[in-house]
Short mmCIF file of C-alpha atoms and ligand atoms in Angstrom, two decimals:
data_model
loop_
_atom_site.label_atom_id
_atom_site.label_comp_id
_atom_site.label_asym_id
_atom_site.label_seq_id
_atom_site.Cartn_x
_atom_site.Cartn_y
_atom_site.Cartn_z
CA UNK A 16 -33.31 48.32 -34.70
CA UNK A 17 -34.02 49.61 -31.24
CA UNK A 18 -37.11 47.77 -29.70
CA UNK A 19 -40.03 49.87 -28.62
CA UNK A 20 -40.09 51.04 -25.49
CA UNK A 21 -42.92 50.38 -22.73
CA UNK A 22 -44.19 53.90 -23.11
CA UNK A 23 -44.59 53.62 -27.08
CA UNK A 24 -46.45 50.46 -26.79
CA UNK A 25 -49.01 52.21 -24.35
CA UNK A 26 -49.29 54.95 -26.70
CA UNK A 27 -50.14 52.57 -29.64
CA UNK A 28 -52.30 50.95 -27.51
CA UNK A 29 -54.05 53.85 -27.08
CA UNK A 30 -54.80 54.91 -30.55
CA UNK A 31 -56.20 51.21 -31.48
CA UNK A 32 -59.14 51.59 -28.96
CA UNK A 33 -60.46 48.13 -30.41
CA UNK A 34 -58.12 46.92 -27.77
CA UNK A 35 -59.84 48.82 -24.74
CA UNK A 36 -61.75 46.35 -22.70
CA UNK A 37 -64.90 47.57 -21.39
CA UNK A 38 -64.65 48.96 -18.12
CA UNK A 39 -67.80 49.33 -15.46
CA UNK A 40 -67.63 51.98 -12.71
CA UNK A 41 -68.80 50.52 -8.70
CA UNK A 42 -69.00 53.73 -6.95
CA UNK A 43 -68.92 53.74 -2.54
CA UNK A 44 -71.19 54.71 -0.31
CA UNK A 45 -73.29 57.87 -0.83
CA UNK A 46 -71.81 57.68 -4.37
CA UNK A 47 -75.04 57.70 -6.49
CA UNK A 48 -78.14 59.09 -6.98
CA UNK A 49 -81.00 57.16 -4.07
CA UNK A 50 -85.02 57.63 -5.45
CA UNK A 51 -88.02 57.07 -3.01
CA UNK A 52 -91.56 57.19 -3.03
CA UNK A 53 -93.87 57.44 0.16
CA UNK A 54 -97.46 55.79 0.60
CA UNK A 55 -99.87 55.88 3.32
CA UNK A 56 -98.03 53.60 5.50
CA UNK A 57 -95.42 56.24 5.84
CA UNK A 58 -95.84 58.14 9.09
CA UNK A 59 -94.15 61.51 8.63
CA UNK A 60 -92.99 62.97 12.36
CA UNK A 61 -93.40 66.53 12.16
CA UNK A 62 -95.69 68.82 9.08
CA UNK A 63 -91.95 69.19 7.39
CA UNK A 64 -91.98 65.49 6.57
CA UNK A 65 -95.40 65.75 4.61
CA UNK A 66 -95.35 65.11 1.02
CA UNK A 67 -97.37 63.73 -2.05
CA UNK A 68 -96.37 62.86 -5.27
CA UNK A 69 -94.57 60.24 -6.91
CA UNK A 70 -90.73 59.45 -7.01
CA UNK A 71 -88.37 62.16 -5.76
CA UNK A 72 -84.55 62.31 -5.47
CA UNK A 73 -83.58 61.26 -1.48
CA UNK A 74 -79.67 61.36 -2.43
CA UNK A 75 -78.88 63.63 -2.24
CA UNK A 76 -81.29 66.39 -1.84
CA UNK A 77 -79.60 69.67 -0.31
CA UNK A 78 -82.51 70.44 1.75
CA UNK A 79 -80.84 67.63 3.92
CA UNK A 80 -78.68 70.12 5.36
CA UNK A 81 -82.01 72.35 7.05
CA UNK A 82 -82.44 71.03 10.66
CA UNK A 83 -86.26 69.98 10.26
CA UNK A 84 -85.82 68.55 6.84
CA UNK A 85 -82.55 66.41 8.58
CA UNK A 86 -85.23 64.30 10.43
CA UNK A 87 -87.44 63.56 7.48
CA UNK A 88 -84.62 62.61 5.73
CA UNK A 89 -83.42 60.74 8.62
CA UNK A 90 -86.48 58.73 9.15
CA UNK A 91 -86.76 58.22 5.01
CA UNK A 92 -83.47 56.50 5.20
CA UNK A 93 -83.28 54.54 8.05
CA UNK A 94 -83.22 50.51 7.75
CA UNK A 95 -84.73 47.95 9.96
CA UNK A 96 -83.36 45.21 11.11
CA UNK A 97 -86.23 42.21 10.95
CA UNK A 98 -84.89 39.40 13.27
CA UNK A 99 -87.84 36.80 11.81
CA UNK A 100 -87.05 37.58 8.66
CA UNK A 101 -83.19 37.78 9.40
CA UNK A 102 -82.94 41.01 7.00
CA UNK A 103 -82.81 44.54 6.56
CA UNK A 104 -85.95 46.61 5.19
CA UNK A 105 -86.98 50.26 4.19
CA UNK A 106 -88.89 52.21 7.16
CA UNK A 107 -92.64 51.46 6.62
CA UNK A 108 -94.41 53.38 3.66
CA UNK A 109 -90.86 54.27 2.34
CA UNK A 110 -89.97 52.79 -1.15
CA UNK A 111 -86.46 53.50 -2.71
CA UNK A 112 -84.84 52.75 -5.63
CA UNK A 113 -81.85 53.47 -7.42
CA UNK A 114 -82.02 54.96 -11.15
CA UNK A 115 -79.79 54.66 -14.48
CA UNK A 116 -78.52 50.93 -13.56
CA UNK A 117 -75.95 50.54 -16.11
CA UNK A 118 -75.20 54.32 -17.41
CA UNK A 119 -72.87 56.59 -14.99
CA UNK A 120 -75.48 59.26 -14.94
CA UNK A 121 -76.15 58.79 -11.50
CA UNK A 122 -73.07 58.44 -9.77
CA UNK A 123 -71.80 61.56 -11.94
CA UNK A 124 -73.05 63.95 -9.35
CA UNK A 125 -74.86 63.58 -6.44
CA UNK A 126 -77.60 66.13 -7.53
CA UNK A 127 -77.74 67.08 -10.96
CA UNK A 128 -78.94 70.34 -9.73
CA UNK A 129 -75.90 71.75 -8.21
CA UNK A 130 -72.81 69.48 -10.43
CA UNK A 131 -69.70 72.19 -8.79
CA UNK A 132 -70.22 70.77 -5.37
CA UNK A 133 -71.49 67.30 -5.90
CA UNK A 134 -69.56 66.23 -8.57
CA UNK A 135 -68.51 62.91 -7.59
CA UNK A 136 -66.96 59.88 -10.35
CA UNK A 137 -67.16 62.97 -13.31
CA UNK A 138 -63.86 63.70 -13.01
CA UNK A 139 -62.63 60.28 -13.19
CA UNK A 140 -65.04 59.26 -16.29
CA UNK A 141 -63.82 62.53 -17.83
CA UNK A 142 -60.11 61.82 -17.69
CA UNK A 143 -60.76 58.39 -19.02
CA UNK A 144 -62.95 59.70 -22.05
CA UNK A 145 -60.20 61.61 -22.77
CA UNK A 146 -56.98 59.93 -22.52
CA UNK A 147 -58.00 56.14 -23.05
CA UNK A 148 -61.18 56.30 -25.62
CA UNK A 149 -63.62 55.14 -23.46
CA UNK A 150 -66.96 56.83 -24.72
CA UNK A 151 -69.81 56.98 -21.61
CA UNK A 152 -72.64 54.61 -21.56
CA UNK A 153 -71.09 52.32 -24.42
CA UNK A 154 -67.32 51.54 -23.25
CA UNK A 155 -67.69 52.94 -19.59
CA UNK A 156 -70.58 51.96 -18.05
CA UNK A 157 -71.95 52.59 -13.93
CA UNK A 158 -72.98 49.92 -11.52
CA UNK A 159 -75.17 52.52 -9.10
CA UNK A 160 -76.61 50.87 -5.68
CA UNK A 161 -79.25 51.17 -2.63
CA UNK A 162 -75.19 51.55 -0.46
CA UNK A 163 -77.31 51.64 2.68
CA UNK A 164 -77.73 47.61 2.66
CA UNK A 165 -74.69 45.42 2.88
CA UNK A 166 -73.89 41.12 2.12
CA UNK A 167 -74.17 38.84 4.63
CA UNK A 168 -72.41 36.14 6.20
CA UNK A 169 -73.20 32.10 4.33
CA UNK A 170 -76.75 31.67 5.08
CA UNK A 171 -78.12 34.68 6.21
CA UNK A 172 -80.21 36.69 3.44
CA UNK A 173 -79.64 39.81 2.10
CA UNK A 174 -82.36 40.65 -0.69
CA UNK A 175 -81.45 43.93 -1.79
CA UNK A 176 -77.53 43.24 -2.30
CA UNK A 177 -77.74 40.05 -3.77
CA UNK A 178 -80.18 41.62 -6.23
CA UNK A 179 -77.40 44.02 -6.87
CA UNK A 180 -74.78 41.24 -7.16
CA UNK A 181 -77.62 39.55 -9.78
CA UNK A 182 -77.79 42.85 -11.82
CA UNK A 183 -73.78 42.98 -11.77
CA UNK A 184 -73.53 39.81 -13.23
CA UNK A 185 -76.42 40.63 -15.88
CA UNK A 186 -74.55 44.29 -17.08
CA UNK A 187 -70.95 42.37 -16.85
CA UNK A 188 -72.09 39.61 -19.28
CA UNK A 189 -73.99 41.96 -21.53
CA UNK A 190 -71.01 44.76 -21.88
CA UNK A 191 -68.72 42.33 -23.17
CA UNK A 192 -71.62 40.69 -25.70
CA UNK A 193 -71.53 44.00 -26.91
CA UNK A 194 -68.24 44.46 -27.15
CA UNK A 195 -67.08 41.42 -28.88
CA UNK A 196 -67.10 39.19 -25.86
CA UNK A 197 -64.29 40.61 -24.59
CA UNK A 198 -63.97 40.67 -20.61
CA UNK A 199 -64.91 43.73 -18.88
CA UNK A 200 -62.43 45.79 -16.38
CA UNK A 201 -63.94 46.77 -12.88
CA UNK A 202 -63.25 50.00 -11.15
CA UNK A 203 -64.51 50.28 -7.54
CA UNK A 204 -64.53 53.32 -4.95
CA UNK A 205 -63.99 52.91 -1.45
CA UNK A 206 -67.64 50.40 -0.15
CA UNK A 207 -67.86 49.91 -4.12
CA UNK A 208 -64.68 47.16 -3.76
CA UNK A 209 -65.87 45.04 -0.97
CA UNK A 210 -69.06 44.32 -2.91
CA UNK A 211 -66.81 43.71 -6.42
CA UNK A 212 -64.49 41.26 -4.30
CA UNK A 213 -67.60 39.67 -2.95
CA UNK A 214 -68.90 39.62 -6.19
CA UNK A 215 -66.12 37.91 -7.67
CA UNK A 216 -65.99 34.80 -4.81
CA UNK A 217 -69.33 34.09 -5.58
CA UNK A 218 -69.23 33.97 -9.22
CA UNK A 219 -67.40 30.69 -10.73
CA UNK A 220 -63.57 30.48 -11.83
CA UNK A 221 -64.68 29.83 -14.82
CA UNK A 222 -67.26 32.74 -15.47
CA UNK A 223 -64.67 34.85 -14.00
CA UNK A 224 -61.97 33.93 -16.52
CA UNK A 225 -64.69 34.38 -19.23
CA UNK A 226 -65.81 37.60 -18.39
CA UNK A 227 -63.26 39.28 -15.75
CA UNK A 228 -60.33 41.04 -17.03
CA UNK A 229 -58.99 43.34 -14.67
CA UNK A 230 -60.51 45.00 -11.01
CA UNK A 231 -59.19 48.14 -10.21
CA UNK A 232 -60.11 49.45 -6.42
CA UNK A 233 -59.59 52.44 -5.60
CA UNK A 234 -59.34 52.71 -1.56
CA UNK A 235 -61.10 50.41 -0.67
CA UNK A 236 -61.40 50.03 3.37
CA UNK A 237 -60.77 45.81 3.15
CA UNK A 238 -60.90 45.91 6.76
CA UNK A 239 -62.85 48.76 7.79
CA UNK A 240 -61.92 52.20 9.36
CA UNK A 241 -61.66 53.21 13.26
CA UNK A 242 -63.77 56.76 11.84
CA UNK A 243 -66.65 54.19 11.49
CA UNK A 244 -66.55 53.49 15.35
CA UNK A 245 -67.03 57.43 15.57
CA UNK A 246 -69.59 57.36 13.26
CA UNK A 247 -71.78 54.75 14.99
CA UNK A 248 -70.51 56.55 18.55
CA UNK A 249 -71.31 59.93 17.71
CA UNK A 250 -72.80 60.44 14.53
CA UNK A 251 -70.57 61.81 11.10
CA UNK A 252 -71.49 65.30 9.73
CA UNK A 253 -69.68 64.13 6.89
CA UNK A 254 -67.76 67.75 6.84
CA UNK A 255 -70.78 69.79 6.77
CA UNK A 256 -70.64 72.14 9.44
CA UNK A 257 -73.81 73.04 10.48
CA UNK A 258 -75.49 69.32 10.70
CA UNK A 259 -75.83 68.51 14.40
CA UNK A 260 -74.06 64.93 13.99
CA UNK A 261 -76.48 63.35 17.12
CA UNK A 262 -79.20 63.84 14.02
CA UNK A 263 -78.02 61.93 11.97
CA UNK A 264 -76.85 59.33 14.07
CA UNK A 265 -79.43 57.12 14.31
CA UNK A 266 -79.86 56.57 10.69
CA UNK A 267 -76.02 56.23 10.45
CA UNK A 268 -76.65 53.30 13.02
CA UNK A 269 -79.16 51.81 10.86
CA UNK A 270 -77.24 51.21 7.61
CA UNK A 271 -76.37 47.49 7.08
CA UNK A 272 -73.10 48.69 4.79
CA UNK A 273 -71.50 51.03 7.67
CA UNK A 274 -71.67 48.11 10.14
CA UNK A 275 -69.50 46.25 7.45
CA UNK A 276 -67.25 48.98 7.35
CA UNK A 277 -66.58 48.86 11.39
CA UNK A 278 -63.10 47.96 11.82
CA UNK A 279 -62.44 44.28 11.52
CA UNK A 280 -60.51 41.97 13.49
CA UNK A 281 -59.37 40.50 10.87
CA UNK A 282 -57.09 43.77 10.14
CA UNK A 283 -56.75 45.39 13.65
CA UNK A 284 -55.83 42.59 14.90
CA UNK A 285 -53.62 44.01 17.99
CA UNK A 286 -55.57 43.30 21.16
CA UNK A 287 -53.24 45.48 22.81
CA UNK A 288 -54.28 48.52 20.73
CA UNK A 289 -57.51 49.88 21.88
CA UNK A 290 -58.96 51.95 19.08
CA UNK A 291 -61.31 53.47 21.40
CA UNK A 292 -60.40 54.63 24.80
CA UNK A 293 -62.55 55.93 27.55
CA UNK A 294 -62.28 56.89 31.60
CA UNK A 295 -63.45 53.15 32.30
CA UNK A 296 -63.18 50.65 29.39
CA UNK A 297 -61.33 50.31 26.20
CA UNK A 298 -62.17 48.68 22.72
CA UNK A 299 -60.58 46.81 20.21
CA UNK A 300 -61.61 45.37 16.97
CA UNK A 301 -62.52 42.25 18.82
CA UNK A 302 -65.16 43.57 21.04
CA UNK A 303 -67.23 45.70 18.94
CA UNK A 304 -70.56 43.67 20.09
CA UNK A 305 -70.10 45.38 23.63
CA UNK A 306 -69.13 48.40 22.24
CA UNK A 307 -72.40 48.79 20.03
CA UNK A 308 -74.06 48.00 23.36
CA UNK A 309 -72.41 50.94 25.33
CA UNK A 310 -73.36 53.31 23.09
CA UNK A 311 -76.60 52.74 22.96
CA UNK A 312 -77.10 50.49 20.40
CA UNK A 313 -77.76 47.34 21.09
CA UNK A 314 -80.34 46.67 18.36
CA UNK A 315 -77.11 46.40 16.12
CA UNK A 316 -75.33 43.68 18.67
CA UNK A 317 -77.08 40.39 17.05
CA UNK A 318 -76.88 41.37 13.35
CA UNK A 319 -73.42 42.29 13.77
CA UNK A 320 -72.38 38.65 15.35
CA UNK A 321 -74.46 36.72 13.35
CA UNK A 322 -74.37 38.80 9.66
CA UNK A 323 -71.20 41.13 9.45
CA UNK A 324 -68.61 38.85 11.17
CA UNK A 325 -69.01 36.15 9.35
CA UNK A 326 -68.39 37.75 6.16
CA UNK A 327 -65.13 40.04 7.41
CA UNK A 328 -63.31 36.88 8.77
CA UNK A 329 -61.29 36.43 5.70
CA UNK A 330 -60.34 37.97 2.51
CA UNK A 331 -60.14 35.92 -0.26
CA UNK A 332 -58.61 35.65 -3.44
CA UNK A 333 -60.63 35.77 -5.93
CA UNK A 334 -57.90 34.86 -8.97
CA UNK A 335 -58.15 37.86 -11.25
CA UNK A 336 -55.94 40.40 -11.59
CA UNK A 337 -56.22 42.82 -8.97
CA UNK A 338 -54.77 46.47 -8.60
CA UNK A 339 -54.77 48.73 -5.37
CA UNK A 340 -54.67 52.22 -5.97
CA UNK A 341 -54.70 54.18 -3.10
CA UNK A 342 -53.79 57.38 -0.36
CA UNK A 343 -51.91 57.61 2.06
CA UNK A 344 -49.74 60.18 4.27
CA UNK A 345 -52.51 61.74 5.28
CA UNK A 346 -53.65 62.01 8.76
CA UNK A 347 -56.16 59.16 9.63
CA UNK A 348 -58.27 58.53 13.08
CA UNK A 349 -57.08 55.82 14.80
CA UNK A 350 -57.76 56.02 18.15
CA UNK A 351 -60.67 57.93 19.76
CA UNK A 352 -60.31 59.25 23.11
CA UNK A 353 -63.84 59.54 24.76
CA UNK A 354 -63.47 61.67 28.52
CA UNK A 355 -66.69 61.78 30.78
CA UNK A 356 -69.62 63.54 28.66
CA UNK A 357 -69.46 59.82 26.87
CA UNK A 358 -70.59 59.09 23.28
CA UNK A 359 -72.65 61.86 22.54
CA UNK A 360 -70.11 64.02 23.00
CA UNK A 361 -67.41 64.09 20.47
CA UNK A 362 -63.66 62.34 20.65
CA UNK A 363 -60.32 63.27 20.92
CA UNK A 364 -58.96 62.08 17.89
CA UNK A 365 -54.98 60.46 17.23
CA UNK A 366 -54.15 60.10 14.01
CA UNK A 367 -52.04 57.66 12.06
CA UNK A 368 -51.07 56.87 8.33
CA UNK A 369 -54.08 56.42 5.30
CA UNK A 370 -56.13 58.24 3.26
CA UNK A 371 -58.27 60.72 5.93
CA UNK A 372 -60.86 58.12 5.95
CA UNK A 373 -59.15 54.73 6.21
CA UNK A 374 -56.46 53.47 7.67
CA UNK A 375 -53.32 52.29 5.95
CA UNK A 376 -53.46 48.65 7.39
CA UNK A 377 -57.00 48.83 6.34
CA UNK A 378 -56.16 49.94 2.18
CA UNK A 379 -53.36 47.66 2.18
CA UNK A 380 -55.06 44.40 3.41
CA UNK A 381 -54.90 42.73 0.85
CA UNK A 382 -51.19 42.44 0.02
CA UNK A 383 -49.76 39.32 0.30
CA UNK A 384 -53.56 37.74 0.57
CA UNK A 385 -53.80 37.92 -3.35
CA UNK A 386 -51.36 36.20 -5.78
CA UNK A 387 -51.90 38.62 -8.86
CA UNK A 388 -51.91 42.00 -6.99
CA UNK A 389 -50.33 45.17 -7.96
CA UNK A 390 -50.42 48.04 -5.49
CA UNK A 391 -49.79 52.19 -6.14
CA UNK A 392 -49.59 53.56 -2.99
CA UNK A 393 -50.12 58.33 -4.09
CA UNK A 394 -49.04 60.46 -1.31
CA UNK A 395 -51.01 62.67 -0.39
CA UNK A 396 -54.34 62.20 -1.66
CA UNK A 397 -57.05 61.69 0.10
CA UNK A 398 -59.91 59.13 0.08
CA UNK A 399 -62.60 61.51 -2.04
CA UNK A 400 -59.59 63.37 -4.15
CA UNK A 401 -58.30 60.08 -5.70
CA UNK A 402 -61.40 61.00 -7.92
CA UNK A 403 -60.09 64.30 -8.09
CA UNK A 404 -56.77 64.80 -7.87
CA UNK A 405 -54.62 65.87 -10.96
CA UNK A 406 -51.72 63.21 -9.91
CA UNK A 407 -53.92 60.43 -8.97
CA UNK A 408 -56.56 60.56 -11.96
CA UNK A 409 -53.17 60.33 -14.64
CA UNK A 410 -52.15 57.57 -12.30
CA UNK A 411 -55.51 55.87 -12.93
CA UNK A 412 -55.31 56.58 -16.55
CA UNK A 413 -51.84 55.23 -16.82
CA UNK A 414 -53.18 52.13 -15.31
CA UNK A 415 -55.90 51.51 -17.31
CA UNK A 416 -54.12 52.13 -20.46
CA UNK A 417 -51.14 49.47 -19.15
CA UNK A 418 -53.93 46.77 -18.37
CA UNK A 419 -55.09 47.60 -22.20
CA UNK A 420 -52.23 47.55 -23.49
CA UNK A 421 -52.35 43.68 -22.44
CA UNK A 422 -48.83 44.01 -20.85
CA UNK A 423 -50.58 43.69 -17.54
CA UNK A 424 -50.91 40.30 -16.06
C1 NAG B 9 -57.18 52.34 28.07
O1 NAG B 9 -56.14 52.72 27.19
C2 NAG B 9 -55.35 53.76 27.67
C3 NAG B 9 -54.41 54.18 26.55
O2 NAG B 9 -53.88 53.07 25.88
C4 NAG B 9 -54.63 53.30 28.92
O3 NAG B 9 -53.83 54.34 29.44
C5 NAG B 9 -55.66 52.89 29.96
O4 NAG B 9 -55.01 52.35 31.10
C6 NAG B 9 -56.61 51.85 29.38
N1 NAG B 9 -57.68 51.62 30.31
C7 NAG B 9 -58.13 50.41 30.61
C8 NAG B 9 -59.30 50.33 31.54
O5 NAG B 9 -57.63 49.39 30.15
#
């Protein structure tokens, strides 16, 4: 008799979805739905930024995209950086907090109002509903979070994202009770993986090996990206045209999680590669304390030394399985050329390999760091279409289905 092949075994697999192991979606950053709430101590700066009421959706809210109503969103999402405390808050009178913990409805689409052009992990929980018999909000569950705060470094608190990091835990632990204690799969975007890896370190082997069966990141930036320097230099329009990026900016500055997403020495680690470049000075990975003071923003210097360092110096294994998935081919800052008008104007950019967001040495970090890694490396696709994408959703799909299957390691 001829044995079964590898493809008939995934395709049995399939059918006998007692097998599929619960799987819990970490989406990146901007990738769910943010709620706030404003009370007297909130001082709005202009009659645009008035409002009453009770909870309202701040991401995203189209109305972002009208110049006045950029500032009160602006100042609504901004983060302070409280040096006694040694943490990050909400601007004062702002409240925030995320909704559906546990279900995928927010991280879906960005505003249920208009799905076409904020659709963001629906594509991806489609596809999976579909070929692998997960069904949404029993099997296939969301991990939404407040993506403008970031870990820390040992010793340094971080309330909000260790609260996240507590919920985790709770939803991981209660998915697989429901589902016949069996260990639960984890499938990050982009900022969604460093927080899963994180996650993972500082849970024990043994909880890990109880309730861990697979984590699945989808390009994740392990060391950062050189856009991020732009970001924090000039401000990111994020590809809408008619936001005036120096708006934004300062709020951009203010988020804990894109300060862990500068580019780390740790993965640039060529001192004789600037990855900015300017009339006077260049910058590498290694001095990004004086660059955040050249451009103005030297609030960031001290949390960046004592907080974000620290917890970029290494990546470590945490002993599950682990599968990359990610872009590349596609044309990637990764050096910004800055001439005379300085920061606020914006860069020349060079481009190398990646996904359009990251850069390949960044997605790729972790090979050879972990013992039980697989990578799949898609031309082509980019860092938001490897939601998207035809190609890389069956590649997903596939993947899933394999670690199923139990063939995986
Ligand atoms: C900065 O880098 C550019 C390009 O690598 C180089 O031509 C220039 O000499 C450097 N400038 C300084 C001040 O090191």
């Amino acid at each position: 008799m001829k044995k079964p092949s590898l493809h008939y075994l995934v395709v049995i697999s399939m059918l006998v979805t007692a097998t599929c192991h619960p799987l819990i979606l970490v989406p990146g950053s901007g990738g769910n739905q943010l709620e706030a709430r404003l009370d007297k101590d909130y001082k709005p700066s202009s009659f645009w930024c008035k409002r009453s009421g009770g909870w309202f959706r701040l991401w995203f809210d189209p109305t972002v995209l009208l110049s006045p109503f950029t500032k009160c969103f602006n100042e609504r999402m901004m983060l302070y950086y409280d040096a006694d405390l040694d943490d990050y808050q909400n601007a004062p009178g702002v409240h925030t907090r995320v909704p559906h913990f546990g279900s995928t409805k927010s991280l879906l689409y960005l505003d249920p109002l208009l799905r076409g052009v904020t659709s963001y992990m629906a594509p991806l929980v489609k596809a999976l509903e579909k070929d692998c018999g997960y069904v949404n909000d029993q099997t296939l569950l969301g991990a939404p979070y407040d993506f403008r705060y970031g870990l820390a470094g040992p010793g340094h608190p971080s309330r909000v994202a260790s609260q996240f990091l507590q919920d985790l835990k709770h939803l991981v632990e209660k998915t697989s009770r429901e589902n016949k204690g069996k260990p639960v799969i984890l499938i990050s975007h982009s900022l969604g993986g460093l927080f899963v890896l994180h996650f993972l370190n500082r849970n024990s082997p043994s909880w890990r090996s109880k309730y861990i069966k697979h984590f699945v990141s989808l390009a994740t930036p392990w060391g950062g990206t050189v856009e991020q320097m732009k970001t924090f230099a000039s401000g990111n329009t994020l590809g809408v045209p008619f936001v005036n990026p120096l708006l934004v900016r300062p709020q951009q500055r203010s988020s804990e999680s894109n300060q862990w997403l500068l580019p780390s020495p740790n993965v640039f680690r060529d001192k004789a590669k600037p990855l900015v470049v300017t009339p006077r000075v260049n910058y590498t990975a290694y001095e990004m304390d004086r660059f955040l003071e050249d451009i103005g923003f030297s609030q960031g210097v001290v949390p960046y030394n004592t907080r974000v360092l620290p917890l970029t110096e290494e990546l470590v294994d945490p002993g599950v399985p682990i599968t990359c998935i990610y872009g590349k081919g596609v044309d990637t800052p990764e050096v910004l050329v800055y001439g005379e008008g300085g920061f606020d104007e914006q860069p020349n950019i060079k481009y190398g390999d990646g996904d359009g967001t990251v850069n390949l040495a960044s997605l790729g970090a972790l090979n050879h760091k972990v013992e039980s890694l697989k990578t799949i490396e898609i031309d082509g696709v980019s860092h938001t279409s490897i939601l998207k994408d035809e190609i890389a959703l069956k590649e997903i799909v596939k993947h899933i289905s394999f670690i199923n299957s139990g063939l995986a390691k």
